């Protein structure tokens, strides 16, 4: 399965629409490079990339913190 | 009574292997005697041959067969029944001894028949469960 | 790649040089049990992977452990001192590119003074050549070797493409969560989703702790928040334990449910086994009784020689002879007696005459003597002086009387009276004669009885053999032995008790977990209320994102998994129904149903999803085969069934004739090349003909193999070789 295929399966989840991360229909046809500004989509992509790339847990956690933390 | 001589001993071993056919020693003797009598085949035992003893004829079982053998011996011998009645005791004894001798001869003949069968067909007694029965035919 | 041929030399029961050629389509090797089918399978496996399956110990063994067992006994016996070479050589064709590969494994052994010492390791050589060219090139690069072997058969799909009938049960052991996941994984790579799940969990946990730390830091009442913290830690710890307990419970419950399922499925087979076992015991007892009776009769038979007078057979002549003699003896005796009687009659007559001279009341001798003494006739009272005529007459009378009485006795006198003995002998002879007449009849009767008994014994023996065979077949196929069969029901009940207990515990734990989680929430809330200012928005956002992501990761994984299971289910059903074609007795749909443990169990249901029937071993194996095929054929975007060969000796006997042909049709359609070992076509000629003639079956080569020695003589394996005959 390609990254894109995997992504689409995640974006197909109802939760995304319920919590307002995506609008209906936006998810399952998305290309990998779409929704670059969408935080949830980015989180998902980061997870997929990390797993497919074989990154360590520690590294992945550091990366996600880097993305989501806003330390003053 | 004494058992027949060397012509008889040839078959001894095979009979005792088949201990199951004859449970008493004298039984095979009876069998051989009747076989000889039926086939009218007496064989004299040469003088001086070794004879083996076993129990008295009186004790042979079943008594009907024993009596039958006695009858047969009278039948085939040249003893005159009425003459017998007029003999003195020692003469009678002599005749009875003659009869005993006859018994031995016929038994001997019977053993010879058995031995010859064994020679012709070595496996006959080993393979055939009913060998002795068939021999009577 | 397509397998073009296999050459088997001095390998197990294949002594000398043996060769099978294969084409596309379904190739079939037909032979009875023990004829060499599984050794053929071993040949393929050994050539590629240096392993053979030990059916007794049910495990794979390498050359190192098999050693001499790999070498043909005949080869060992017949070769002289020196080198013995065992080899298996597979020729494969890469259909995409026009080239051939040869995979050969060789085991060398040395024979010295009658002893055979094989090498510890075998050697594998892989040669590559273009078909058009003649010389092959030996491949030495280990990576290249691995690549080629993967091209022959990739590791992850190996279990589903090359398998023995006995392994069917375990390849897809639906009770093992691993088993189905592995299968699903082959179907499509689900592992990614599992990994993402783990990552999501870790991230959620991390942000949770981060958040909590921040809350603590912003607390206005240190003491209170510390106290709450202590409490909180306890609760978190407790939650951790509960979660573990719940996991354990679910697992236990899952096992119990699977066991129950297995047991229920085995119920039918177990009942049958139990019935058969009872029947076997009774037959054994019967046989024992008959054999005892026979033995007794046989012994009795020999006794009959004497007790039933058989020894007298045919000797009636002797009786006749004796009775002739006896007859003569009797005649003589009779005539003597007649003579004597005549004499005595004559005497009596004289006497009577004498007596008439005297008056009627004739005096008794005593009286007559008295008369003589007195010299006087006392009858007529006349004088009769001694010497006178009258006196002489009287004396005469007395003398005569005495003479008569004495004479009869004297004439009758013999020395020994053997009459009663002779008579006894004669009567006895007659009696025996009667018996002798009946001897033949008696003998026939006895032998008829013996014969009858013997027939009875043989028929009971045959029945017993049949039952024992049936039991052992059933036991092998269903893996229940008679001992277990008897206790299956109680096993089932015990199991249900366990399940009940686990369920009870589970509920308890879950209830407590909920309570603890609520407590945790409350404490968090309390802690939250202690803070002076709002938490940073990015943190709130981060928390929400990652918690939501955790949920998404879990639910997506489950969704994908379920979809794959459905896909597998659908594909399995396609195969299953094709194999069932034309058979009305077992309709139904395969449904893979999720259990507590998270596993999937196969059920056969009707359109309304009601369970159709209990599955017996035959059903289960068919379903598993259908599933195994589905795993491969359903792989999206792959050409596995085109690229790789199915090699199996699937136990078709379990399903019966109709399904066997259906199975063959399906297999020949799904796989570009398959090599099937079968015993079903061995005995059943009609089925064999069907196989050879059915146009729906895409047939490759068909071979029949037979051993050179029959089953009974198998103890001497030194001349065993396998005879291969091509049927088409």
mmCIF file of C-alpha atoms in Angstrom, chain B residues 3 8-30 52 54 111 125 132:
data_model
loop_
_atom_site.group_PDB
_atom_site.id
_atom_site.type_symbol
_atom_site.label_atom_id
_atom_site.label_comp_id
_atom_site.label_asym_id
_atom_site.label_seq_id
_atom_site.Cartn_x
_atom_site.Cartn_y
_atom_site.Cartn_z
ATOM 1 C CA UNK B 3 4.594 -101.298 22.255
ATOM 2 C CA UNK B 8 6.901 -97.891 15.353
ATOM 3 C CA UNK B 9 9.443 -95.543 16.851
ATOM 4 C CA UNK B 10 10.012 -93.785 13.554
ATOM 5 C CA UNK B 11 6.757 -92.002 13.966
ATOM 6 C CA UNK B 12 7.032 -91.439 17.661
ATOM 7 C CA UNK B 13 8.620 -88.040 17.484
ATOM 8 C CA UNK B 14 6.076 -86.632 15.086
ATOM 9 C CA UNK B 15 3.221 -87.901 17.196
ATOM 10 C CA UNK B 16 4.505 -86.345 20.310
ATOM 11 C CA UNK B 17 4.946 -83.041 18.525
ATOM 12 C CA UNK B 18 1.333 -83.191 17.857
ATOM 13 C CA UNK B 19 0.678 -83.950 21.480
ATOM 14 C CA UNK B 20 -2.679 -82.489 20.864
ATOM 15 C CA UNK B 21 -3.897 -85.403 18.819
ATOM 16 C CA UNK B 22 -3.238 -88.063 21.333
ATOM 17 C CA UNK B 23 -3.206 -87.336 25.006
ATOM 18 C CA UNK B 24 -2.187 -90.790 26.223
ATOM 19 C CA UNK B 25 0.627 -92.929 24.957
ATOM 20 C CA UNK B 26 -1.533 -95.916 24.314
ATOM 21 C CA UNK B 27 -3.902 -93.888 22.205
ATOM 22 C CA UNK B 28 -1.542 -93.773 19.299
ATOM 23 C CA UNK B 29 -0.990 -97.427 19.766
ATOM 24 C CA UNK B 30 -4.720 -98.029 19.514
ATOM 25 C CA UNK B 52 8.672 -100.201 25.085
ATOM 26 C CA UNK B 54 3.141 -98.752 28.668
ATOM 27 C CA UNK B 111 2.957 -97.512 12.240
ATOM 28 C CA UNK B 125 1.584 -84.235 9.472
ATOM 29 C CA UNK B 132 -4.787 -88.541 11.437
#
